[in-house]
CSV table of C-alpha atoms in Angstrom, one decimal:
chain,number,residue,atom,x,y,z
A,53,UNK,CA,-46.1,32.6,-43.7
A,54,UNK,CA,-43.4,34.0,-41.4
A,55,UNK,CA,-40.0,32.8,-40.2
A,56,UNK,CA,-37.8,33.6,-37.2
A,57,UNK,CA,-34.0,33.2,-37.8
A,58,UNK,CA,-31.8,33.2,-34.7
A,59,UNK,CA,-28.7,35.4,-35.5
A,60,UNK,CA,-27.9,36.9,-32.1
A,61,UNK,CA,-24.5,35.3,-31.4
A,62,UNK,CA,-21.1,37.0,-31.6
A,63,UNK,CA,-19.7,34.3,-34.0
A,64,UNK,CA,-16.6,33.7,-31.9
A,65,UNK,CA,-16.0,30.3,-33.4
A,66,UNK,CA,-15.6,31.8,-36.9
A,67,UNK,CA,-13.0,34.4,-35.9
A,68,UNK,CA,-11.1,36.1,-37.4
A,69,UNK,CA,-13.7,36.5,-40.1
A,70,UNK,CA,-16.4,37.7,-37.7
A,71,UNK,CA,-14.1,40.4,-36.4
A,72,UNK,CA,-15.0,42.3,-39.6
A,73,UNK,CA,-18.5,41.1,-40.3
A,74,UNK,CA,-21.3,39.5,-38.3
A,75,UNK,CA,-21.4,35.7,-39.0
A,76,UNK,CA,-24.7,35.8,-41.0
A,77,UNK,CA,-23.1,38.2,-43.5
A,78,UNK,CA,-20.0,36.1,-44.1
A,79,UNK,CA,-20.2,34.8,-47.6
A,80,UNK,CA,-20.7,31.0,-48.0
A,81,UNK,CA,-20.4,29.9,-51.6
A,82,UNK,CA,-20.3,33.6,-52.7
A,83,UNK,CA,-23.5,34.5,-50.9
A,84,UNK,CA,-24.1,35.7,-47.3
A,85,UNK,CA,-25.0,32.7,-45.1
A,86,UNK,CA,-28.3,34.3,-44.2
A,87,UNK,CA,-29.4,34.8,-47.8
A,88,UNK,CA,-29.2,31.0,-48.6
A,89,UNK,CA,-31.9,30.6,-45.9
A,90,UNK,CA,-34.0,33.6,-46.8
A,91,UNK,CA,-34.1,32.7,-50.5
A,92,UNK,CA,-35.2,29.2,-49.7
A,93,UNK,CA,-37.9,30.5,-47.3
A,94,UNK,CA,-39.3,32.9,-49.9
A,95,UNK,CA,-39.5,29.9,-52.4
A,96,UNK,CA,-41.6,28.1,-49.7
A,97,UNK,CA,-44.1,31.0,-49.4
A,98,UNK,CA,-42.6,33.1,-46.6
A,99,UNK,CA,-43.3,36.8,-46.9
A,100,UNK,CA,-42.0,38.1,-43.5
A,101,UNK,CA,-38.7,37.2,-41.9
A,102,UNK,CA,-37.9,38.1,-38.3
A,103,UNK,CA,-34.2,38.3,-37.4
A,104,UNK,CA,-33.5,37.9,-33.7
A,105,UNK,CA,-30.3,40.0,-33.4
A,106,UNK,CA,-28.1,41.4,-30.6
A,107,UNK,CA,-24.8,42.0,-32.4
A,108,UNK,CA,-24.1,44.5,-35.2
A,109,UNK,CA,-27.8,44.7,-36.0
A,110,UNK,CA,-27.3,48.0,-37.9
A,111,UNK,CA,-24.8,46.4,-40.3
A,112,UNK,CA,-27.2,43.5,-41.0
A,113,UNK,CA,-30.1,45.9,-41.5
A,114,UNK,CA,-28.1,48.0,-43.9
A,115,UNK,CA,-26.9,45.1,-46.1
A,116,UNK,CA,-30.0,42.8,-46.0
A,117,UNK,CA,-33.0,45.2,-46.3
A,118,UNK,CA,-32.5,46.0,-49.9
A,119,UNK,CA,-31.8,42.3,-50.9
A,120,UNK,CA,-35.0,41.2,-49.1
A,121,UNK,CA,-37.0,44.0,-50.8
A,122,UNK,CA,-35.9,42.6,-54.2
A,123,UNK,CA,-37.2,39.2,-53.1
A,124,UNK,CA,-40.5,40.6,-52.0
A,125,UNK,CA,-40.1,39.6,-48.4
A,126,UNK,CA,-40.5,41.9,-45.3
A,127,UNK,CA,-37.6,42.0,-42.9
A,128,UNK,CA,-38.2,42.7,-39.2
A,129,UNK,CA,-35.5,43.0,-36.5
A,130,UNK,CA,-36.2,41.7,-33.0
A,131,UNK,CA,-33.5,43.1,-30.8
A,132,UNK,CA,-32.1,41.1,-27.8
A,133,UNK,CA,-30.5,43.2,-25.0
A,134,UNK,CA,-28.8,40.0,-23.6
A,135,UNK,CA,-28.2,36.5,-24.9
A,136,UNK,CA,-31.5,34.6,-24.7
A,137,UNK,CA,-30.6,31.1,-26.0
A,138,UNK,CA,-33.1,29.7,-28.5
A,139,UNK,CA,-36.3,29.8,-26.5
A,140,UNK,CA,-35.9,33.5,-25.5
A,141,UNK,CA,-36.0,35.0,-29.0
A,142,UNK,CA,-39.1,33.0,-29.8
A,143,UNK,CA,-40.9,34.5,-26.8
A,144,UNK,CA,-39.6,37.9,-27.6
A,145,UNK,CA,-41.0,37.7,-31.2
A,146,UNK,CA,-44.3,36.0,-30.1
A,147,UNK,CA,-46.5,39.0,-31.0
A,148,UNK,CA,-45.1,39.2,-34.5
A,149,UNK,CA,-45.2,35.5,-35.3
A,150,UNK,CA,-48.7,34.8,-34.0
A,151,UNK,CA,-50.7,37.5,-35.8
A,152,UNK,CA,-52.4,34.7,-37.8
A,153,UNK,CA,-53.0,31.0,-37.5
A,154,UNK,CA,-50.5,30.1,-40.2
A,155,UNK,CA,-47.5,28.0,-39.1
A,156,UNK,CA,-44.1,29.7,-38.9
A,157,UNK,CA,-40.5,28.6,-39.3
A,158,UNK,CA,-37.8,28.9,-36.6
A,159,UNK,CA,-34.2,28.2,-37.6
A,160,UNK,CA,-30.5,28.9,-36.7
A,161,UNK,CA,-28.5,31.2,-39.0
A,162,UNK,CA,-25.3,29.1,-39.2
A,163,UNK,CA,-26.9,25.9,-40.7
A,164,UNK,CA,-26.4,24.9,-44.3
A,165,UNK,CA,-28.5,22.2,-45.9
A,166,UNK,CA,-30.8,21.8,-48.8
A,167,UNK,CA,-33.6,23.6,-46.9
A,168,UNK,CA,-36.6,21.4,-47.8
A,169,UNK,CA,-39.1,24.1,-46.5
A,170,UNK,CA,-41.9,23.2,-49.0
A,171,UNK,CA,-41.8,19.5,-48.0
A,172,UNK,CA,-41.7,20.6,-44.3
A,173,UNK,CA,-44.8,22.7,-44.6
A,174,UNK,CA,-46.7,19.8,-46.3
A,175,UNK,CA,-45.5,17.3,-43.7
A,176,UNK,CA,-46.6,19.6,-40.9
A,177,UNK,CA,-50.0,20.2,-42.4
A,178,UNK,CA,-50.5,16.4,-43.0
A,179,UNK,CA,-50.0,15.4,-39.4
A,180,UNK,CA,-51.9,18.5,-38.0
A,181,UNK,CA,-50.2,18.8,-34.7
A,182,UNK,CA,-48.5,21.8,-33.0
A,183,UNK,CA,-44.9,21.4,-34.1
A,184,UNK,CA,-42.5,19.8,-36.5
A,185,UNK,CA,-38.7,19.6,-36.2
A,186,UNK,CA,-36.3,18.6,-38.9
A,187,UNK,CA,-33.7,16.1,-37.7
A,188,UNK,CA,-30.6,14.6,-39.1
A,189,UNK,CA,-28.0,12.1,-38.0
A,190,UNK,CA,-24.5,13.3,-37.1
A,191,UNK,CA,-21.3,11.4,-36.3
A,192,UNK,CA,-20.6,13.3,-33.1
A,193,UNK,CA,-23.8,14.4,-31.3
A,194,UNK,CA,-21.7,15.7,-28.4
A,195,UNK,CA,-20.5,18.6,-30.6
A,196,UNK,CA,-24.0,20.0,-30.7
A,197,UNK,CA,-24.2,22.4,-27.7
A,198,UNK,CA,-27.5,23.2,-25.9
A,199,UNK,CA,-27.5,26.6,-24.2
A,200,UNK,CA,-29.5,27.9,-21.3
A,201,UNK,CA,-33.1,28.4,-22.2
A,202,UNK,CA,-32.7,26.3,-25.3
A,203,UNK,CA,-36.0,25.4,-26.9
A,204,UNK,CA,-34.5,21.9,-27.5
A,205,UNK,CA,-34.3,21.3,-23.7
A,206,UNK,CA,-37.2,23.5,-22.4
A,207,UNK,CA,-39.9,23.1,-24.9
A,208,UNK,CA,-39.6,20.1,-27.2
A,209,UNK,CA,-39.6,17.3,-24.6
A,210,UNK,CA,-43.0,18.5,-23.3
A,211,UNK,CA,-44.5,18.8,-26.8
A,212,UNK,CA,-43.3,15.3,-27.6
A,213,UNK,CA,-44.7,14.0,-24.3
A,214,UNK,CA,-48.1,15.4,-25.3
A,215,UNK,CA,-48.0,13.9,-28.8
A,216,UNK,CA,-47.8,17.4,-30.3
A,217,UNK,CA,-44.3,17.2,-31.9
A,218,UNK,CA,-43.4,15.3,-35.1
A,219,UNK,CA,-40.0,14.9,-36.6
A,220,UNK,CA,-39.1,14.9,-40.3
A,221,UNK,CA,-35.8,13.4,-41.2
A,222,UNK,CA,-33.6,15.5,-43.5
A,223,UNK,CA,-32.6,14.0,-46.7
A,224,UNK,CA,-29.2,15.2,-48.1
A,225,UNK,CA,-26.4,17.1,-46.4
A,226,UNK,CA,-26.5,19.1,-43.2
A,227,UNK,CA,-23.7,21.1,-41.6
A,228,UNK,CA,-23.2,23.7,-38.8
A,229,UNK,CA,-20.8,26.0,-40.5
A,230,UNK,CA,-20.0,28.1,-37.4
A,231,UNK,CA,-16.3,27.3,-37.3
A,232,UNK,CA,-13.6,27.3,-40.1
A,233,UNK,CA,-13.1,23.5,-40.4
A,234,UNK,CA,-16.9,22.9,-40.6
A,235,UNK,CA,-17.3,25.9,-42.9
A,236,UNK,CA,-15.0,24.2,-45.4
A,237,UNK,CA,-16.6,20.8,-45.0
A,238,UNK,CA,-20.0,22.4,-45.5
A,239,UNK,CA,-18.7,24.1,-48.6
A,240,UNK,CA,-17.7,20.8,-50.1
A,241,UNK,CA,-21.1,19.3,-49.3
A,242,UNK,CA,-22.8,22.3,-50.9
A,243,UNK,CA,-20.7,22.1,-54.1
A,244,UNK,CA,-21.4,18.4,-54.4
A,245,UNK,CA,-25.1,19.1,-54.1
A,246,UNK,CA,-24.8,21.7,-56.9
A,247,UNK,CA,-23.1,19.1,-59.1
A,248,UNK,CA,-25.8,16.6,-58.4
A,249,UNK,CA,-28.4,19.1,-59.5
A,250,UNK,CA,-26.3,19.9,-62.6
A,251,UNK,CA,-26.1,23.6,-61.6
A,252,UNK,CA,-25.0,25.9,-64.5
A,253,UNK,CA,-23.3,28.1,-61.9
A,254,UNK,CA,-20.4,25.7,-61.4
A,255,UNK,CA,-17.2,26.8,-63.2
A,256,UNK,CA,-15.7,24.7,-66.0
A,257,UNK,CA,-12.8,26.8,-67.1
A,258,UNK,CA,-9.2,25.7,-67.9
A,259,UNK,CA,-7.4,23.9,-65.1
A,260,UNK,CA,-10.6,23.2,-63.2
A,261,UNK,CA,-10.7,19.9,-61.1
A,262,UNK,CA,-14.0,18.8,-59.6
A,263,UNK,CA,-16.5,21.2,-58.1
A,264,UNK,CA,-15.6,24.9,-58.4
A,265,UNK,CA,-17.7,28.0,-58.0
A,266,UNK,CA,-16.2,31.3,-59.5
A,267,UNK,CA,-17.8,34.7,-59.5
A,268,UNK,CA,-17.9,36.1,-63.0
A,269,UNK,CA,-15.9,39.2,-62.0
A,270,UNK,CA,-12.9,37.0,-60.7
A,271,UNK,CA,-9.8,36.8,-62.8
A,272,UNK,CA,-7.8,33.5,-63.0
A,273,UNK,CA,-4.4,33.4,-64.7
A,274,UNK,CA,-2.7,30.8,-66.9
A,275,UNK,CA,-1.5,27.4,-65.8
A,276,UNK,CA,-3.6,27.2,-62.6
A,277,UNK,CA,-5.1,24.2,-61.0
A,278,UNK,CA,-8.3,25.1,-59.3
A,279,UNK,CA,-10.2,22.5,-57.3
A,280,UNK,CA,-11.7,20.3,-56.2
A,281,UNK,CA,-14.0,22.1,-53.8
A,282,UNK,CA,-13.1,25.8,-54.3
A,283,UNK,CA,-15.2,28.9,-54.2
A,284,UNK,CA,-13.8,32.2,-55.6
A,285,UNK,CA,-15.6,35.4,-54.8
A,286,UNK,CA,-16.2,38.7,-56.6
A,287,UNK,CA,-13.1,40.7,-57.8
A,288,UNK,CA,-10.7,38.0,-56.7
A,289,UNK,CA,-7.4,37.8,-58.6
A,290,UNK,CA,-5.6,34.4,-59.0
A,291,UNK,CA,-2.3,34.8,-60.8
A,292,UNK,CA,-0.5,32.3,-63.1
A,293,UNK,CA,0.5,28.9,-61.9
A,294,UNK,CA,-1.5,28.9,-58.6
A,295,UNK,CA,-2.9,25.6,-57.1
A,296,UNK,CA,-6.0,25.9,-54.9
A,297,UNK,CA,-8.1,23.1,-53.4
A,298,UNK,CA,-10.7,22.8,-50.7
A,299,UNK,CA,-10.6,26.6,-50.1
A,300,UNK,CA,-12.6,29.7,-50.3
A,301,UNK,CA,-11.4,33.1,-51.5
A,302,UNK,CA,-13.6,36.0,-50.3
A,303,UNK,CA,-14.3,39.2,-52.2
A,304,UNK,CA,-11.3,41.2,-53.4
A,305,UNK,CA,-8.6,38.7,-52.4
A,306,UNK,CA,-5.5,38.2,-54.4
A,307,UNK,CA,-3.3,35.1,-54.7
A,308,UNK,CA,0.1,35.8,-56.4
A,309,UNK,CA,1.7,33.5,-58.9
A,310,UNK,CA,2.8,29.9,-58.1
A,311,UNK,CA,1.3,29.7,-54.6
A,312,UNK,CA,-0.4,26.6,-53.2
A,313,UNK,CA,-3.5,26.6,-51.0
A,314,UNK,CA,-5.3,23.7,-49.4
A,315,UNK,CA,-8.0,24.0,-46.7
A,316,UNK,CA,-7.8,27.8,-46.5
A,317,UNK,CA,-10.2,30.7,-46.1
A,318,UNK,CA,-8.7,33.9,-47.5
A,319,UNK,CA,-10.4,37.0,-46.2
A,320,UNK,CA,-11.7,40.1,-47.9
A,321,UNK,CA,-9.0,42.0,-49.8
A,322,UNK,CA,-6.2,39.9,-48.4
A,323,UNK,CA,-3.1,39.3,-50.5
A,324,UNK,CA,-1.2,36.0,-50.6
A,325,UNK,CA,2.3,36.5,-52.0
A,326,UNK,CA,4.3,34.5,-54.6
A,327,UNK,CA,5.4,30.9,-53.9
A,328,UNK,CA,3.4,30.8,-50.7
A,329,UNK,CA,2.1,27.5,-49.2
A,330,UNK,CA,-0.9,27.6,-46.8
A,331,UNK,CA,-2.8,24.6,-45.5
A,332,UNK,CA,-4.5,22.9,-42.6
A,333,UNK,CA,-7.5,25.3,-42.1
A,334,UNK,CA,-5.5,28.5,-42.4
A,335,UNK,CA,-7.8,31.5,-42.1
A,336,UNK,CA,-6.8,35.0,-43.1
A,337,UNK,CA,-8.9,37.8,-41.7
A,338,UNK,CA,-9.7,40.9,-43.7
A,339,UNK,CA,-6.9,42.8,-45.4
A,340,UNK,CA,-4.1,40.5,-44.4
A,341,UNK,CA,-0.8,40.5,-46.4
A,342,UNK,CA,1.3,37.3,-46.6
A,343,UNK,CA,4.8,38.0,-48.0
A,344,UNK,CA,6.4,35.9,-50.7
A,345,UNK,CA,7.8,32.4,-50.0
A,346,UNK,CA,6.0,32.0,-46.7
A,347,UNK,CA,4.6,28.7,-45.2
A,348,UNK,CA,1.5,28.9,-43.0
A,349,UNK,CA,0.3,25.7,-41.3
A,350,UNK,CA,-3.1,26.2,-39.6
A,351,UNK,CA,-2.7,29.9,-38.8
A,352,UNK,CA,-5.6,32.1,-37.8
A,353,UNK,CA,-4.5,35.6,-38.8
A,354,UNK,CA,-6.4,38.6,-37.4
A,355,UNK,CA,-7.4,41.4,-39.8
A,356,UNK,CA,-4.9,44.0,-41.1
A,357,UNK,CA,-1.8,42.0,-40.3
A,358,UNK,CA,1.3,41.4,-42.4
A,359,UNK,CA,3.0,38.0,-42.2
A,360,UNK,CA,6.7,38.2,-43.1
A,361,UNK,CA,7.9,34.9,-41.6
A,362,UNK,CA,6.6,31.3,-41.8
A,363,UNK,CA,4.1,29.8,-39.3
A,364,UNK,CA,5.0,26.1,-39.0
A,365,UNK,CA,2.5,25.3,-36.2
A,366,UNK,CA,-1.2,26.1,-35.8
A,367,UNK,CA,-1.6,29.3,-33.9
A,368,UNK,CA,-3.5,32.6,-33.6
A,369,UNK,CA,-1.5,35.5,-35.1
A,370,UNK,CA,-2.3,38.8,-33.5
């Protein structure tokens, strides 16, 4: 089987992180977002994945090709010269996807869920019609945007009218993690799912509270309180007496002693000084330095900046 993953957007909602890396390569729970999907597709029997790309395709190809080779899946890039919505990339990749009569998957790259691809294949084969969509209930449907040439508006209604479209309701969590607040909410859901499955990957070291995921190369000091709902990436350093909850620390980040973080994303190789307090969906881009004894409330800090004074109100720091 084959799969088409739509990854063509610029990731503007997830800035400042996407100023350094394309959104599909931003680590979610210590793994690039896209690899969560690709690994689940491989488990369901997919052997060829087509990525519909238009932004930083070279970087994605460089970082993903070897990982996919290890998984035994062929990676193909379908290049968009202009934004084509969701229906456009499907038409562009038609010749690749229809070389056999086997069904194929189509999915967006910024969705995190439990990816029931095996169950989806069986459901699709059982009803025997042309298409199957996975559906879920959300509290605010108005937040879901339909773009020009979206398959949801242009294709699905006609298939449903002809009796060729079935829906399978998703069991478990679902989240569009394309913006920081939802990224953190999705992380909480993902860690809860790991706990329910008794995953051995969850961290259970001193000072841990609730669901915590820590890369083995990370270093955590004495007297810390980590959790609930925290992910700590590779080569991260957390010094003594630090409190972190509902946050993610990306690779190479450092949090100095006695700082307090809640609802934060700390970017790659960023440094949070001593006795710092950050909260309310504060996001540090790559290589940001926060000086000692600073307060940041909902700041979005662009890469390579140094913060030497407090930020009491939510704002973008350029």
